Amino acid sequence: MKISDLKRRKLLQYGFMSLGAFLGNTLLPSPLKAATMSLSIATHGKLLPPDHNGVRLPAGFTSRIVAHSGEKLFDYTWHAAPDGGATFASPDGGWIYVSNCELENQAGGAGALRFNAQGELVDAYSILTQTDRNCAGGHTPWQTWLSCEETDKGQVWECDPFGYKPAQARKSLGLFRHEAVAVDTRNKQLYLTEDKPEGRFYRYTAHSFDTVGNPNLDDGVLEVAEVIDDGIGTVRWHALTDPSAANMPTRKQIPHSTAFDGGEGIWYHQDFIYFATKGDDCVWVFDIQKQRLSILYNAASCLSPVLTGVDNITGNTAGELLVAEDGGNMQIVVLSGDDVLPLLQVIGHDRSEIAGPALSPDGSRLYFSSQRGKTGNSADGVTFEITGPF
């Protein structure tokens, strides 16, 4: 089934998201509304003129550039083409921000910035090298970074954000054009997106677990989603017999699996999986308990959409989504309750994309990169930190 057919039914079902939603920028009924009643990033008001770093922010927020591509930071040269990222708490009260490098021809990988409890940069180092087009990835509850290769036989690499242990390829998660991964902390399953115009939505279930209950990423079954053609978005899962794609690409192994137009970022929160598709500028929500898929945001249903070029996704503890734009208006946009509102905008980087949004473990700072900076060249990436009343 084509996903456009599902979207057409959904738009009819919700009456084009009501006239107000069509004319403006509001969301379909979703779990976000209940989750964001007590705390909201979206209440901080309009964006001010750009600051000295070219970043437009609401009142009370400030920006800092923490790294430039090619800059020597301690013993590490900050990588070109910074992409997906995440943060990890460190024992000293500080935290680590990891960032992928999306270069090809074995020049990709991932690096890390370590901050102390006061937010000072105290170290920088590599956590993965000699890989290809490391795009986005995912943070695991057992405190590792899953770095995804966006190539036809791309792998997921499990990395130690502290840089102590060597990265490991997790081939049971499939060989395909990986984009991102999210872990369902309740059921210990992993959900994965594929960045192809006919990409698929995948789920990994481990057969075994370690002594503390974490899933074995080398021993499990990879499944692909089929959205059942009954107009309600019910999802059925089909096991792949060849996750290594030795004989056929994973997306083609189950003919009745559902195609998604360019899978991008993905995020888990309280029994829901959210993911973006760039080809149709949609953000989807999968209800794990009900096994139902819905459209949360569709730019095509807005006359003047605030959010376009949907890409990486992260979220806060209140359940609000922060969606980065690849192109678009170079914004990070908050999906909160019924609202679609810009949190920030980077000015003068029109040939770049926003990548790797991640909140610090205490939620007080936001990290992200402009992958190609002002010039549009991958060697000119810029990594930012935003501080404010998140």
Short mmCIF file of C-alpha atoms in Angstrom, two decimals:
data_model
loop_
_atom_site.label_atom_id
_atom_site.label_comp_id
_atom_site.label_asym_id
_atom_site.label_seq_id
_atom_site.Cartn_x
_atom_site.Cartn_y
_atom_site.Cartn_z
CA MET A 1 0.00 0.00 0.00
CA LYS A 2 1.22 3.50 -0.79
CA ILE A 3 1.49 5.72 2.25
CA SER A 4 -0.13 8.54 0.27
CA ASP A 5 -3.33 6.50 0.27
CA LEU A 6 -3.23 6.26 4.05
CA LYS A 7 -2.62 10.01 4.31
CA ARG A 8 -5.56 10.75 2.03
CA ARG A 9 -7.87 8.71 4.23
CA LYS A 10 -6.51 10.36 7.36
CA LEU A 11 -7.12 13.84 5.98
CA LEU A 12 -10.67 12.91 5.08
CA GLN A 13 -11.17 11.33 8.50
CA TYR A 14 -10.16 14.54 10.27
CA GLY A 15 -11.81 16.90 7.81
CA PHE A 16 -8.48 18.28 6.65
CA MET A 17 -7.52 18.76 10.31
CA SER A 18 -10.38 21.31 10.59
CA LEU A 19 -10.41 24.59 8.69
CA GLY A 20 -8.33 26.28 11.40
CA ALA A 21 -5.61 23.67 11.13
CA PHE A 22 -5.60 23.93 7.35
CA LEU A 23 -5.23 27.69 7.39
CA GLY A 24 -2.80 27.77 10.28
CA ASN A 25 -0.35 25.40 11.93
CA THR A 26 -1.97 23.05 14.43
CA LEU A 27 -1.72 19.33 15.06
CA LEU A 28 -4.00 16.38 14.72
CA PRO A 29 -5.40 15.01 17.99
CA SER A 30 -2.42 13.38 19.68
CA PRO A 31 -0.87 12.32 22.99
CA LEU A 32 1.21 15.51 22.91
CA LYS A 33 -1.72 17.60 24.10
CA ALA A 34 -2.12 15.78 27.38
CA ALA A 35 1.62 15.50 27.88
CA THR A 36 2.34 19.22 27.66
CA MET A 37 -0.25 20.79 29.94
CA SER A 38 2.19 21.54 32.77
CA LEU A 39 5.41 22.45 30.92
CA SER A 40 5.86 23.95 27.50
CA ILE A 41 8.81 25.25 25.52
CA ALA A 42 6.23 26.79 23.19
CA THR A 43 5.16 29.41 25.78
CA HIS A 44 8.36 31.45 25.41
CA GLY A 45 7.09 33.81 22.75
CA LYS A 46 8.26 35.12 19.41
CA LEU A 47 11.80 34.96 18.08
CA LEU A 48 13.93 38.07 18.50
CA PRO A 49 16.36 39.43 15.87
CA PRO A 50 19.51 37.32 15.38
CA ASP A 51 22.19 37.46 18.06
CA HIS A 52 25.96 37.75 17.48
CA ASN A 53 26.03 34.10 16.33
CA GLY A 54 23.22 34.63 13.84
CA VAL A 55 20.66 32.74 15.91
CA ARG A 56 17.14 34.03 16.48
CA LEU A 57 15.86 32.99 19.92
CA PRO A 58 13.02 33.87 22.29
CA ALA A 59 13.69 36.31 25.12
CA GLY A 60 15.77 34.77 27.91
CA PHE A 61 17.72 32.39 25.65
CA THR A 62 21.36 32.71 24.58
CA SER A 63 23.56 30.91 22.05
CA ARG A 64 27.17 29.78 22.12
CA ILE A 65 29.26 28.16 19.40
CA VAL A 66 31.03 25.18 20.95
CA ALA A 67 32.80 23.79 17.88
CA HIS A 68 33.63 24.52 14.25
CA SER A 69 34.47 21.80 11.73
CA GLY A 70 38.26 21.64 11.40
CA GLU A 71 38.84 23.28 14.79
CA LYS A 72 41.41 21.63 17.05
CA LEU A 73 39.74 20.83 20.36
CA PHE A 74 42.13 19.18 22.79
CA ASP A 75 43.44 16.14 20.87
CA TYR A 76 40.54 15.97 18.42
CA THR A 77 39.81 17.96 15.28
CA TRP A 78 36.08 18.56 15.21
CA HIS A 79 34.66 16.69 12.26
CA ALA A 80 33.12 17.97 9.06
CA ALA A 81 29.44 17.45 8.24
CA PRO A 82 28.18 17.15 11.84
CA ASP A 83 24.84 15.37 11.84
CA GLY A 84 22.75 13.38 14.34
CA GLY A 85 23.53 13.71 18.02
CA ALA A 86 22.57 12.93 21.61
CA THR A 87 23.65 13.74 25.16
CA PHE A 88 24.77 11.51 28.03
CA ALA A 89 25.22 12.24 31.72
CA SER A 90 28.71 11.77 33.15
CA PRO A 91 29.54 10.74 36.75
CA ASP A 92 31.09 14.12 37.62
CA GLY A 93 27.79 15.93 37.09
CA GLY A 94 28.66 17.01 33.57
CA TRP A 95 27.53 15.58 30.27
CA ILE A 96 28.67 14.52 26.81
CA TYR A 97 27.30 15.57 23.44
CA VAL A 98 27.99 13.07 20.66
CA SER A 99 27.76 14.02 17.00
CA ASN A 100 27.87 11.97 13.82
CA CYS A 101 30.09 12.79 10.84
CA GLU A 102 28.24 12.31 7.53
CA LEU A 103 31.26 12.09 5.24
CA GLU A 104 31.43 9.15 2.81
CA ASN A 105 34.21 6.86 1.55
CA GLN A 106 35.18 5.62 5.01
CA ALA A 107 35.70 9.20 6.23
CA GLY A 108 32.61 9.19 8.46
CA GLY A 109 32.24 8.36 12.12
CA ALA A 110 31.30 10.20 15.31
CA GLY A 111 32.93 12.53 17.81
CA ALA A 112 32.14 13.73 21.32
CA LEU A 113 32.29 16.95 23.32
CA ARG A 114 32.57 16.56 27.10
CA PHE A 115 31.36 19.29 29.47
CA ASN A 116 31.84 19.58 33.22
CA ALA A 117 29.06 20.35 35.70
CA GLN A 118 29.50 24.09 35.04
CA GLY A 119 29.02 23.62 31.30
CA GLU A 120 32.67 24.20 30.41
CA LEU A 121 34.11 22.18 27.52
CA VAL A 122 36.78 19.94 29.05
CA ASP A 123 37.49 17.34 26.35
CA ALA A 124 36.79 16.27 22.77
CA TYR A 125 37.52 12.91 21.15
CA SER A 126 36.47 10.35 18.55
CA ILE A 127 34.11 7.48 19.34
CA LEU A 128 33.82 6.01 15.82
CA THR A 129 35.99 6.16 12.69
CA GLN A 130 36.25 4.79 9.14
CA THR A 131 32.54 4.45 8.48
CA ASP A 132 30.27 5.87 5.77
CA ARG A 133 27.70 8.67 5.89
CA ASN A 134 26.82 8.47 9.57
CA CYS A 135 23.56 10.34 9.49
CA ALA A 136 21.37 10.19 12.59
CA GLY A 137 21.14 7.46 15.22
CA GLY A 138 19.73 6.95 18.68
CA HIS A 139 20.42 7.17 22.40
CA THR A 140 19.96 3.91 24.32
CA PRO A 141 18.78 3.58 27.95
CA TRP A 142 21.98 1.61 28.65
CA GLN A 143 23.94 4.75 27.72
CA THR A 144 25.35 3.99 24.29
CA TRP A 145 25.04 5.84 21.00
CA LEU A 146 23.70 3.98 17.97
CA SER A 147 25.25 5.61 14.89
CA CYS A 148 23.47 4.89 11.60
CA GLU A 149 25.12 4.65 8.19
CA GLU A 150 23.02 6.05 5.37
CA THR A 151 24.24 3.77 2.58
CA ASP A 152 22.56 0.92 0.73
CA LYS A 153 24.31 -1.63 2.94
CA GLY A 154 24.60 0.69 5.92
CA GLN A 155 25.07 -0.67 9.42
CA VAL A 156 24.23 0.51 12.92
CA TRP A 157 27.31 1.02 15.07
CA GLU A 158 27.00 0.91 18.84
CA CYS A 159 29.39 3.46 20.36
CA ASP A 160 30.62 4.24 23.85
CA PRO A 161 30.05 7.99 24.38
CA PHE A 162 32.99 8.06 26.81
CA GLY A 163 35.29 6.61 24.15
CA TYR A 164 36.62 3.81 26.35
CA LYS A 165 35.24 0.85 24.39
CA PRO A 166 35.55 0.27 20.63
CA ALA A 167 32.42 0.67 18.53
CA GLN A 168 30.61 -2.52 17.48
CA ALA A 169 28.61 -3.14 14.29
CA ARG A 170 25.14 -4.50 15.11
CA LYS A 171 24.27 -6.35 11.92
CA SER A 172 21.13 -7.92 13.37
CA LEU A 173 19.58 -4.45 13.08
CA GLY A 174 19.75 -4.88 9.32
CA LEU A 175 21.83 -3.65 6.42
CA PHE A 176 19.99 -0.86 4.64
CA ARG A 177 20.02 2.92 4.25
CA HIS A 178 19.70 3.60 7.96
CA GLU A 179 18.63 7.00 9.24
CA ALA A 180 17.72 6.81 12.92
CA VAL A 181 16.70 4.48 15.74
CA ALA A 182 14.69 4.80 18.95
CA VAL A 183 14.41 2.40 21.88
CA ASP A 184 11.06 1.52 23.44
CA THR A 185 12.17 1.45 27.07
CA ARG A 186 9.14 -0.48 28.27
CA ASN A 187 9.21 -3.37 25.80
CA LYS A 188 12.96 -3.22 25.03
CA GLN A 189 12.32 -3.08 21.30
CA LEU A 190 14.06 -0.84 18.75
CA TYR A 191 12.35 1.10 15.95
CA LEU A 192 14.29 2.18 12.87
CA THR A 193 13.74 4.47 9.88
CA GLU A 194 15.10 4.13 6.35
CA ASP A 195 16.05 7.15 4.25
CA LYS A 196 14.81 6.14 0.81
CA PRO A 197 11.82 7.45 -1.16
CA GLU A 198 10.37 3.95 -0.72
CA GLY A 199 11.92 3.38 2.70
CA ARG A 200 10.37 1.24 5.39
CA PHE A 201 9.62 1.42 9.11
CA TYR A 202 11.32 -1.39 11.06
CA ARG A 203 11.19 -2.99 14.51
CA TYR A 204 13.85 -5.10 16.21
CA THR A 205 13.04 -7.56 19.00
CA ALA A 206 15.88 -9.28 20.84
CA HIS A 207 15.81 -13.00 21.60
CA SER A 208 18.03 -12.62 24.65
CA PHE A 209 19.00 -10.03 27.25
CA ASP A 210 21.97 -9.29 29.47
CA THR A 211 21.97 -9.62 33.25
CA VAL A 212 20.36 -6.21 33.77
CA GLY A 213 17.69 -6.72 31.11
CA ASN A 214 19.17 -4.87 28.15
CA PRO A 215 18.45 -6.41 24.73
CA ASN A 216 21.10 -8.32 22.81
CA LEU A 217 21.56 -6.42 19.56
CA ASP A 218 23.28 -9.42 17.94
CA ASP A 219 20.49 -11.92 18.59
CA GLY A 220 17.00 -10.99 17.50
CA VAL A 221 14.44 -10.60 14.74
CA LEU A 222 14.06 -7.59 12.44
CA GLU A 223 10.52 -6.87 11.24
CA VAL A 224 9.03 -4.47 8.72
CA ALA A 225 5.72 -2.63 9.10
CA GLU A 226 2.60 -3.01 7.01
CA VAL A 227 -0.12 -0.43 7.56
CA ILE A 228 -3.31 -2.43 7.08
CA ASP A 229 -5.59 -1.11 4.35
CA ASP A 230 -8.66 -0.63 6.52
CA GLY A 231 -8.55 3.12 7.02
CA ILE A 232 -7.64 3.11 10.72
CA GLY A 233 -3.85 2.84 10.54
CA THR A 234 -3.46 -0.54 12.20
CA VAL A 235 0.09 -1.87 11.83
CA ARG A 236 1.09 -5.48 11.21
CA TRP A 237 4.71 -6.62 11.53
CA HIS A 238 6.47 -9.11 9.24
CA ALA A 239 9.77 -10.82 10.07
CA LEU A 240 12.57 -10.45 7.53
CA THR A 241 14.38 -13.64 6.60
CA ASP A 242 17.41 -11.79 5.20
CA PRO A 243 18.17 -8.71 7.36
CA SER A 244 21.70 -8.62 5.92
CA ALA A 245 20.16 -8.02 2.47
CA ALA A 246 22.43 -10.62 0.89
CA ASN A 247 19.95 -11.39 -1.88
CA MET A 248 17.40 -8.56 -1.78
CA PRO A 249 17.12 -5.13 -0.14
CA THR A 250 15.21 -5.32 3.13
CA ARG A 251 12.54 -2.90 1.89
CA LYS A 252 11.66 -5.27 -0.97
CA GLN A 253 11.53 -8.55 0.96
CA ILE A 254 7.90 -8.19 2.07
CA PRO A 255 5.94 -6.94 -0.98
CA HIS A 256 2.95 -5.77 1.07
CA SER A 257 5.04 -3.79 3.57
CA THR A 258 4.32 -0.06 3.57
CA ALA A 259 6.61 2.47 1.91
CA PHE A 260 7.42 5.79 3.62
CA ASP A 261 8.81 8.72 1.66
CA GLY A 262 12.24 9.23 3.18
CA GLY A 263 12.37 8.18 6.83
CA GLU A 264 14.22 10.65 9.06
CA GLY A 265 14.45 11.26 12.81
CA ILE A 266 12.68 9.10 15.36
CA TRP A 267 11.96 9.47 19.08
CA TYR A 268 10.25 7.43 21.80
CA HIS A 269 8.16 8.83 24.64
CA GLN A 270 5.76 7.00 26.96
CA ASP A 271 4.53 4.23 24.66
CA PHE A 272 4.56 6.33 21.50
CA ILE A 273 7.07 6.42 18.65
CA TYR A 274 7.34 9.62 16.62
CA PHE A 275 9.15 9.80 13.29
CA ALA A 276 9.49 12.15 10.33
CA THR A 277 9.39 11.59 6.58
CA LYS A 278 11.07 14.25 4.47
CA GLY A 279 9.55 13.48 1.06
CA ASP A 280 6.08 14.51 2.19
CA ASP A 281 6.95 16.73 5.19
CA CYS A 282 5.05 14.60 7.69
CA VAL A 283 5.54 13.70 11.33
CA TRP A 284 3.97 10.39 12.33
CA VAL A 285 2.98 8.91 15.67
CA PHE A 286 2.83 5.17 16.33
CA ASP A 287 0.80 4.05 19.34
CA ILE A 288 2.70 1.01 20.58
CA GLN A 289 -0.06 -0.35 22.79
CA LYS A 290 -2.77 -0.01 20.15
CA GLN A 291 -0.41 -0.78 17.24
CA ARG A 292 -1.86 2.12 15.25
CA LEU A 293 -0.15 4.71 13.08
CA SER A 294 -1.42 8.28 12.63
CA ILE A 295 -0.24 11.54 11.11
CA LEU A 296 0.64 14.12 13.74
CA TYR A 297 1.76 16.90 11.37
CA ASN A 298 1.44 17.32 7.61
CA ALA A 299 2.88 20.46 6.02
CA ALA A 300 0.70 19.95 2.94
CA SER A 301 -2.40 20.65 5.04
CA CYS A 302 -1.19 24.17 5.94
CA LEU A 303 -1.38 27.13 3.57
CA SER A 304 1.74 28.68 5.14
CA PRO A 305 3.46 25.90 7.07
CA VAL A 306 5.80 26.89 9.88
CA LEU A 307 7.66 23.58 9.59
CA THR A 308 9.06 22.19 6.34
CA GLY A 309 12.05 20.01 5.50
CA VAL A 310 11.40 17.79 8.52
CA ASP A 311 14.52 15.93 9.63
CA ASN A 312 16.02 15.04 13.02
CA ILE A 313 13.67 14.78 16.01
CA THR A 314 14.19 14.94 19.73
CA GLY A 315 11.93 15.71 22.67
CA ASN A 316 11.75 16.80 26.27
CA THR A 317 10.41 15.11 29.39
CA ALA A 318 7.05 16.84 28.91
CA GLY A 319 6.63 15.03 25.61
CA GLU A 320 7.08 18.01 23.31
CA LEU A 321 8.80 17.31 19.99
CA LEU A 322 11.67 19.41 18.67
CA VAL A 323 11.93 18.97 14.90
CA ALA A 324 14.97 20.20 12.97
CA GLU A 325 14.67 21.48 9.43
CA ASP A 326 16.84 20.33 6.55
CA GLY A 327 16.60 23.53 4.56
CA GLY A 328 13.16 24.99 5.14
CA ASN A 329 13.72 28.14 7.20
CA MET A 330 16.69 26.64 9.11
CA GLN A 331 14.64 26.32 12.26
CA ILE A 332 14.06 24.00 15.15
CA VAL A 333 10.29 23.86 15.56
CA VAL A 334 8.34 22.72 18.60
CA LEU A 335 5.27 20.51 18.24
CA SER A 336 3.44 21.08 21.51
CA GLY A 337 -0.19 20.34 22.28
CA ASP A 338 -2.06 21.94 19.38
CA ASP A 339 0.78 24.26 18.41
CA VAL A 340 3.55 24.32 15.81
CA LEU A 341 5.96 27.08 16.81
CA PRO A 342 9.61 27.94 16.02
CA LEU A 343 12.04 27.66 18.93
CA LEU A 344 15.02 29.07 17.03
CA GLN A 345 16.24 30.03 13.58
CA VAL A 346 19.79 30.21 12.22
CA ILE A 347 20.25 33.13 9.83
CA GLY A 348 22.67 33.13 6.89
CA HIS A 349 23.03 29.34 6.67
CA ASP A 350 20.60 28.85 3.78
CA ARG A 351 22.70 26.13 2.11
CA SER A 352 22.92 24.05 5.26
CA GLU A 353 20.62 21.98 7.47
CA ILE A 354 19.92 21.83 11.18
CA ALA A 355 21.15 18.52 12.59
CA GLY A 356 21.60 16.65 15.84
CA PRO A 357 19.23 18.45 18.24
CA ALA A 358 19.63 17.10 21.77
CA LEU A 359 18.81 18.48 25.20
CA SER A 360 21.35 18.10 28.00
CA PRO A 361 20.43 15.45 30.60
CA ASP A 362 19.08 18.11 32.96
CA GLY A 363 17.11 19.76 30.14
CA SER A 364 18.78 23.14 30.58
CA ARG A 365 20.73 23.29 27.31
CA LEU A 366 20.10 22.38 23.70
CA TYR A 367 22.82 21.27 21.29
CA PHE A 368 22.62 21.11 17.50
CA SER A 369 24.72 21.73 14.39
CA SER A 370 24.46 23.65 11.17
CA GLN A 371 25.93 20.89 9.05
CA ARG A 372 27.44 23.03 6.28
CA GLY A 373 27.51 26.45 7.91
CA LYS A 374 27.25 29.65 5.87
CA THR A 375 29.13 28.36 2.82
CA GLY A 376 27.21 25.16 2.13
CA ASN A 377 30.47 23.21 2.42
CA SER A 378 30.62 20.22 4.79
CA ALA A 379 34.00 21.48 6.04
CA ASP A 380 32.27 24.53 7.53
CA GLY A 381 29.92 22.90 10.02
CA VAL A 382 29.09 24.75 13.23
CA THR A 383 27.92 23.20 16.50
CA PHE A 384 25.81 25.36 18.82
CA GLU A 385 24.68 25.33 22.43
CA ILE A 386 21.49 27.12 23.49
CA THR A 387 20.93 28.00 27.15
CA GLY A 388 17.64 29.25 28.54
CA PRO A 389 14.44 28.50 30.47
CA PHE A 390 13.57 25.31 28.64
#
